[in-house]
mmCIF file of C-alpha atoms in Angstrom:
data_model
loop_
_atom_site.group_PDB
_atom_site.id
_atom_site.type_symbol
_atom_site.label_atom_id
_atom_site.label_comp_id
_atom_site.label_asym_id
_atom_site.label_seq_id
_atom_site.Cartn_x
_atom_site.Cartn_y
_atom_site.Cartn_z
ATOM 1 C CA UNK A 1 -12.919 -7.524 -17.097
ATOM 2 C CA UNK A 2 -9.225 -6.666 -17.384
ATOM 3 C CA UNK A 3 -6.638 -8.618 -15.405
ATOM 4 C CA UNK A 4 -2.971 -7.847 -15.032
ATOM 5 C CA UNK A 5 -0.491 -9.530 -12.744
ATOM 6 C CA UNK A 6 3.116 -9.912 -11.718
ATOM 7 C CA UNK A 7 5.031 -12.639 -9.925
ATOM 8 C CA UNK A 8 7.841 -12.602 -7.368
ATOM 9 C CA UNK A 9 9.368 -15.636 -5.680
ATOM 10 C CA UNK A 10 9.633 -13.763 -2.374
ATOM 11 C CA UNK A 11 6.589 -11.472 -2.387
ATOM 12 C CA UNK A 12 4.079 -13.751 -4.113
ATOM 13 C CA UNK A 13 1.725 -12.698 -6.887
ATOM 14 C CA UNK A 14 -0.196 -9.461 -7.423
ATOM 15 C CA UNK A 15 -3.354 -9.337 -9.525
ATOM 16 C CA UNK A 16 -4.903 -5.993 -10.497
ATOM 17 C CA UNK A 17 -8.423 -6.562 -11.811
ATOM 18 C CA UNK A 18 -10.659 -3.956 -13.445
ATOM 19 C CA UNK A 19 -14.293 -5.028 -13.518
ATOM 20 C CA UNK A 20 -17.841 -3.730 -13.065
ATOM 21 C CA UNK A 21 -20.607 -4.664 -10.685
ATOM 22 C CA UNK A 22 -24.237 -3.663 -10.378
ATOM 23 C CA UNK A 23 -24.817 -0.909 -7.808
ATOM 24 C CA UNK A 24 -27.647 1.489 -7.032
ATOM 25 C CA UNK A 25 -30.462 1.810 -9.571
ATOM 26 C CA UNK A 26 -28.961 -1.051 -11.626
ATOM 27 C CA UNK A 27 -26.039 1.213 -12.593
ATOM 28 C CA UNK A 28 -22.690 -0.413 -13.302
ATOM 29 C CA UNK A 29 -19.985 0.561 -10.793
ATOM 30 C CA UNK A 30 -16.379 0.331 -12.054
ATOM 31 C CA UNK A 31 -14.119 -1.443 -9.571
ATOM 32 C CA UNK A 32 -10.374 -1.859 -9.356
ATOM 33 C CA UNK A 33 -9.515 -4.829 -7.163
ATOM 34 C CA UNK A 34 -5.924 -5.611 -6.201
ATOM 35 C CA UNK A 35 -5.167 -9.047 -4.774
ATOM 36 C CA UNK A 36 -1.724 -9.622 -3.223
ATOM 37 C CA UNK A 37 -1.283 -13.396 -2.960
ATOM 38 C CA UNK A 38 1.511 -14.341 -0.543
ATOM 39 C CA UNK A 39 3.886 -17.192 -1.365
ATOM 40 C CA UNK A 40 1.930 -19.582 0.887
ATOM 41 C CA UNK A 41 -1.450 -18.678 -0.668
ATOM 42 C CA UNK A 42 -4.112 -20.109 -0.505
ATOM 43 C CA UNK A 43 -3.177 -21.348 2.976
ATOM 44 C CA UNK A 44 -3.447 -17.743 4.154
ATOM 45 C CA UNK A 45 -5.652 -14.815 3.164
ATOM 46 C CA UNK A 46 -4.650 -12.520 0.292
ATOM 47 C CA UNK A 47 -4.121 -8.816 0.783
ATOM 48 C CA UNK A 48 -7.028 -6.957 -0.856
ATOM 49 C CA UNK A 49 -7.496 -3.327 -1.820
ATOM 50 C CA UNK A 50 -10.542 -1.725 -3.427
ATOM 51 C CA UNK A 51 -10.699 1.419 -5.518
ATOM 52 C CA UNK A 52 -13.557 3.079 -7.395
ATOM 53 C CA UNK A 53 -14.219 6.614 -8.554
ATOM 54 C CA UNK A 54 -17.923 5.970 -7.995
ATOM 55 C CA UNK A 55 -17.727 4.924 -4.337
ATOM 56 C CA UNK A 56 -16.941 6.835 -1.152
ATOM 57 C CA UNK A 57 -14.038 5.927 1.122
ATOM 58 C CA UNK A 58 -16.443 4.351 3.641
ATOM 59 C CA UNK A 59 -18.039 2.224 0.923
ATOM 60 C CA UNK A 60 -14.639 1.022 -0.300
ATOM 61 C CA UNK A 61 -13.675 0.037 3.236
ATOM 62 C CA UNK A 62 -16.913 -1.928 3.634
ATOM 63 C CA UNK A 63 -16.492 -3.695 0.280
ATOM 64 C CA UNK A 64 -12.979 -4.679 1.292
ATOM 65 C CA UNK A 65 -14.181 -5.996 4.668
ATOM 66 C CA UNK A 66 -16.892 -8.092 2.996
ATOM 67 C CA UNK A 67 -14.392 -9.514 0.496
ATOM 68 C CA UNK A 68 -12.055 -10.519 3.330
ATOM 69 C CA UNK A 69 -14.944 -12.130 5.204
ATOM 70 C CA UNK A 70 -15.829 -14.101 2.081
ATOM 71 C CA UNK A 71 -12.169 -15.021 1.584
ATOM 72 C CA UNK A 72 -12.083 -16.575 5.063
ATOM 73 C CA UNK A 73 -14.794 -19.010 3.978
ATOM 74 C CA UNK A 74 -12.667 -20.046 0.981
ATOM 75 C CA UNK A 75 -9.404 -20.659 2.846
ATOM 76 C CA UNK A 76 -7.070 -23.344 1.445
ATOM 77 C CA UNK A 77 -8.512 -23.142 -2.069
ATOM 78 C CA UNK A 78 -7.887 -20.708 -4.951
ATOM 79 C CA UNK A 79 -10.292 -17.824 -4.421
ATOM 80 C CA UNK A 80 -9.549 -14.772 -6.593
ATOM 81 C CA UNK A 81 -11.981 -15.728 -9.361
ATOM 82 C CA UNK A 82 -14.631 -16.691 -6.802
ATOM 83 C CA UNK A 83 -14.220 -13.375 -4.971
ATOM 84 C CA UNK A 84 -14.570 -11.360 -8.174
ATOM 85 C CA UNK A 85 -17.748 -13.232 -9.090
ATOM 86 C CA UNK A 86 -19.050 -12.812 -5.552
ATOM 87 C CA UNK A 87 -18.590 -9.022 -5.492
ATOM 88 C CA UNK A 88 -20.182 -8.704 -8.941
ATOM 89 C CA UNK A 89 -23.255 -10.486 -7.579
ATOM 90 C CA UNK A 90 -23.378 -8.834 -4.141
ATOM 91 C CA UNK A 91 -22.131 -5.247 -4.486
ATOM 92 C CA UNK A 92 -25.655 -3.828 -4.638
ATOM 93 C CA UNK A 93 -26.638 -5.560 -1.392
ATOM 94 C CA UNK A 94 -23.462 -4.331 0.340
ATOM 95 C CA UNK A 95 -24.092 -0.737 -0.754
ATOM 96 C CA UNK A 96 -27.682 -0.920 0.484
ATOM 97 C CA UNK A 97 -26.476 -1.421 4.055
ATOM 98 C CA UNK A 98 -27.070 1.782 6.082
ATOM 99 C CA UNK A 99 -23.506 2.167 7.358
ATOM 100 C CA UNK A 100 -22.073 2.405 3.850
ATOM 101 C CA UNK A 101 -24.166 5.324 2.672
ATOM 102 C CA UNK A 102 -22.448 8.217 4.455
ATOM 103 C CA UNK A 103 -19.556 10.393 3.393
ATOM 104 C CA UNK A 104 -18.846 11.922 0.027
ATOM 105 C CA UNK A 105 -15.064 11.591 -0.213
ATOM 106 C CA UNK A 106 -14.181 9.536 -3.269
ATOM 107 C CA UNK A 107 -12.505 6.263 -2.537
ATOM 108 C CA UNK A 108 -8.809 5.697 -3.066
ATOM 109 C CA UNK A 109 -6.819 2.726 -1.825
ATOM 110 C CA UNK A 110 -8.561 2.679 1.489
ATOM 111 C CA UNK A 111 -7.489 2.156 5.028
ATOM 112 C CA UNK A 112 -8.141 -1.257 6.474
ATOM 113 C CA UNK A 113 -10.208 -1.770 9.586
ATOM 114 C CA UNK A 114 -10.330 -5.557 9.311
ATOM 115 C CA UNK A 115 -7.168 -6.494 11.192
ATOM 116 C CA UNK A 116 -6.048 -4.234 14.012
ATOM 117 C CA UNK A 117 -2.386 -5.113 14.397
ATOM 118 C CA UNK A 118 -1.589 -1.680 15.817
ATOM 119 C CA UNK A 119 0.949 0.603 14.184
ATOM 120 C CA UNK A 120 3.746 -0.873 12.089
ATOM 121 C CA UNK A 121 6.820 0.762 10.614
ATOM 122 C CA UNK A 122 8.759 -0.112 7.478
ATOM 123 C CA UNK A 123 11.903 1.304 5.872
ATOM 124 C CA UNK A 124 12.284 1.175 2.084
ATOM 125 C CA UNK A 125 15.328 1.933 -0.046
ATOM 126 C CA UNK A 126 15.040 3.252 -3.602
ATOM 127 C CA UNK A 127 17.959 3.011 -5.993
ATOM 128 C CA UNK A 128 17.099 6.178 -7.917
ATOM 129 C CA UNK A 129 14.394 8.612 -9.051
ATOM 130 C CA UNK A 130 14.657 9.882 -12.606
ATOM 131 C CA UNK A 131 11.338 11.767 -12.673
ATOM 132 C CA UNK A 132 11.797 13.096 -9.136
ATOM 133 C CA UNK A 133 9.028 15.730 -9.004
ATOM 134 C CA UNK A 134 6.335 13.390 -10.307
ATOM 135 C CA UNK A 135 7.645 10.484 -8.223
ATOM 136 C CA UNK A 136 7.583 12.516 -4.995
ATOM 137 C CA UNK A 137 4.017 13.733 -5.635
ATOM 138 C CA UNK A 138 2.917 10.142 -6.272
ATOM 139 C CA UNK A 139 4.487 8.896 -3.046
ATOM 140 C CA UNK A 140 2.855 11.738 -1.100
ATOM 141 C CA UNK A 141 -0.545 10.897 -2.608
ATOM 142 C CA UNK A 142 -0.235 7.199 -1.799
ATOM 143 C CA UNK A 143 0.794 7.972 1.773
ATOM 144 C CA UNK A 144 -2.161 10.341 2.153
ATOM 145 C CA UNK A 145 -4.661 7.903 0.602
ATOM 146 C CA UNK A 146 -3.478 5.070 2.854
ATOM 147 C CA UNK A 147 -3.197 7.280 5.947
ATOM 148 C CA UNK A 148 0.481 6.532 6.332
ATOM 149 C CA UNK A 149 2.875 8.919 8.058
ATOM 150 C CA UNK A 150 6.659 9.117 8.023
ATOM 151 C CA UNK A 151 9.404 10.521 5.835
ATOM 152 C CA UNK A 152 10.674 10.493 2.264
ATOM 153 C CA UNK A 153 14.374 11.181 2.814
ATOM 154 C CA UNK A 154 17.094 12.258 0.398
ATOM 155 C CA UNK A 155 20.775 12.426 1.279
ATOM 156 C CA UNK A 156 23.133 12.522 -1.673
ATOM 157 C CA UNK A 157 22.273 9.467 -3.747
ATOM 158 C CA UNK A 158 20.530 7.726 -0.855
ATOM 159 C CA UNK A 159 16.715 7.646 -1.052
ATOM 160 C CA UNK A 160 14.753 6.212 1.872
ATOM 161 C CA UNK A 161 11.029 5.969 2.568
ATOM 162 C CA UNK A 162 10.076 5.499 6.218
ATOM 163 C CA UNK A 163 6.398 4.624 6.605
ATOM 164 C CA UNK A 164 4.257 4.184 9.693
ATOM 165 C CA UNK A 165 0.659 2.997 9.839
ATOM 166 C CA UNK A 166 -1.685 0.039 9.588
ATOM 167 C CA UNK A 167 0.175 -3.086 8.470
ATOM 168 C CA UNK A 168 -2.308 -3.903 5.709
ATOM 169 C CA UNK A 169 -1.984 -0.370 4.376
ATOM 170 C CA UNK A 170 1.790 -0.724 4.341
ATOM 171 C CA UNK A 171 1.347 -3.874 2.253
ATOM 172 C CA UNK A 172 -0.987 -1.996 -0.107
ATOM 173 C CA UNK A 173 1.600 0.749 -0.441
ATOM 174 C CA UNK A 174 4.191 -1.820 -1.508
ATOM 175 C CA UNK A 175 1.778 -3.224 -4.079
ATOM 176 C CA UNK A 176 1.304 0.258 -5.533
ATOM 177 C CA UNK A 177 5.024 0.956 -5.455
ATOM 178 C CA UNK A 178 5.863 -2.239 -7.331
ATOM 179 C CA UNK A 179 3.003 -2.369 -9.828
ATOM 180 C CA UNK A 180 2.480 1.286 -10.841
ATOM 181 C CA UNK A 181 4.454 3.112 -13.534
ATOM 182 C CA UNK A 182 5.841 5.668 -11.138
ATOM 183 C CA UNK A 183 9.162 6.574 -12.794
ATOM 184 C CA UNK A 184 10.769 6.756 -16.241
ATOM 185 C CA UNK A 185 13.590 4.649 -17.678
ATOM 186 C CA UNK A 186 16.783 5.883 -19.323
ATOM 187 C CA UNK A 187 14.908 6.533 -22.567
ATOM 188 C CA UNK A 188 12.187 8.583 -20.825
ATOM 189 C CA UNK A 189 9.456 5.934 -21.016
ATOM 190 C CA UNK A 190 7.210 5.341 -18.003
ATOM 191 C CA UNK A 191 8.308 2.303 -16.009
ATOM 192 C CA UNK A 192 7.549 0.384 -12.827
ATOM 193 C CA UNK A 193 9.819 0.510 -9.798
ATOM 194 C CA UNK A 194 12.055 -2.563 -10.015
ATOM 195 C CA UNK A 195 14.835 -1.445 -7.700
ATOM 196 C CA UNK A 196 13.157 -1.058 -4.329
ATOM 197 C CA UNK A 197 14.119 -3.047 -1.248
ATOM 198 C CA UNK A 198 12.463 -3.453 2.135
ATOM 199 C CA UNK A 199 15.208 -2.892 4.680
ATOM 200 C CA UNK A 200 13.142 -3.303 7.823
ATOM 201 C CA UNK A 201 9.604 -3.940 9.048
ATOM 202 C CA UNK A 202 8.354 -4.249 12.605
ATOM 203 C CA UNK A 203 5.515 -3.366 14.919
ATOM 204 C CA UNK A 204 5.957 0.101 16.431
ATOM 205 C CA UNK A 205 7.551 -0.179 19.872
ATOM 206 C CA UNK A 206 7.106 2.104 22.867
ATOM 207 C CA UNK A 207 10.413 3.871 22.191
ATOM 208 C CA UNK A 208 9.436 4.713 18.609
ATOM 209 C CA UNK A 209 8.104 8.182 17.823
ATOM 210 C CA UNK A 210 4.595 8.412 16.340
ATOM 211 C CA UNK A 211 4.834 10.481 13.174
ATOM 212 C CA UNK A 212 1.943 12.926 12.793
ATOM 213 C CA UNK A 213 2.368 13.528 9.069
ATOM 214 C CA UNK A 214 4.232 12.396 5.958
ATOM 215 C CA UNK A 215 7.025 14.792 5.055
ATOM 216 C CA UNK A 216 9.653 15.035 2.318
ATOM 217 C CA UNK A 217 13.086 16.003 3.653
ATOM 218 C CA UNK A 218 16.552 16.506 2.199
ATOM 219 C CA UNK A 219 19.720 16.187 4.287
ATOM 220 C CA UNK A 220 23.099 17.643 3.422
ATOM 221 C CA UNK A 221 25.109 15.393 5.726
ATOM 222 C CA UNK A 222 24.960 11.931 7.252
ATOM 223 C CA UNK A 223 24.773 13.256 10.812
ATOM 224 C CA UNK A 224 21.566 15.149 9.943
ATOM 225 C CA UNK A 225 20.001 11.950 8.672
ATOM 226 C CA UNK A 226 21.221 10.083 11.737
ATOM 227 C CA UNK A 227 19.645 12.699 14.019
ATOM 228 C CA UNK A 228 16.287 12.204 12.254
ATOM 229 C CA UNK A 229 16.399 8.490 13.033
ATOM 230 C CA UNK A 230 17.582 9.001 16.615
ATOM 231 C CA UNK A 231 14.812 11.541 17.284
ATOM 232 C CA UNK A 232 12.311 8.943 16.056
ATOM 233 C CA UNK A 233 13.740 6.333 18.449
ATOM 234 C CA UNK A 234 15.260 4.409 15.535
ATOM 235 C CA UNK A 235 18.980 4.648 16.354
ATOM 236 C CA UNK A 236 19.469 0.875 16.088
ATOM 237 C CA UNK A 237 17.643 0.802 12.763
ATOM 238 C CA UNK A 238 19.960 3.496 11.414
ATOM 239 C CA UNK A 239 23.088 1.691 12.584
ATOM 240 C CA UNK A 240 22.078 -1.697 11.209
ATOM 241 C CA UNK A 241 20.564 -0.745 7.852
ATOM 242 C CA UNK A 242 21.249 2.838 6.793
ATOM 243 C CA UNK A 243 24.983 3.003 7.513
ATOM 244 C CA UNK A 244 25.480 -0.039 5.280
ATOM 245 C CA UNK A 245 24.175 2.002 2.329
ATOM 246 C CA UNK A 246 26.849 4.640 2.820
ATOM 247 C CA UNK A 247 29.799 2.257 2.814
#
């Protein structure tokens, strides 16, 4: 089992654990488990994502649901180690359930069906992209895997990511963004994104547009960018957060 982690005073701790568990026909199934422990953990549940090249999307969703159910029974006490042991012992039984056997799409960081908070929207600001082509493709893949819609927006030196979707999936996106080597440093070495900020996060309101896809757009002038936000019903968001980046 391989464990890696990072710590932030405001975002809590993220553990990325690579392990194996017994699946069908006694075969070992490789699992990547990501636990996002909020600052007030273990008084509240961790964010959990599940990934495996050997499982379908539906199976990953079910494994995640079962882990969250088990986590609820361990509230108020440290649980990451217990949850890893539990899934190693119970994965085969979970996979044997009829509802997890359909679908052949390989699992990526899956959508969550455990907490239906409705649609949420978040606005992220990136300081720079050195390896732009690779970075953009990675962001598009993450958005697709997590069923997030919205925009990756470039205007001059301003880089914004506007995401809309399930709140847990937005949290998983942030985990990926902060823990993956998505860019390169000044010497050309792969590095993690250390200069990202969350400008805004809220539940989607009635005046907000529902994005149907995730698109990459470049704007030549500030008024074009402003129009994008106004069309999406986010005029106030633009005024309060985006204009401050221009000054």
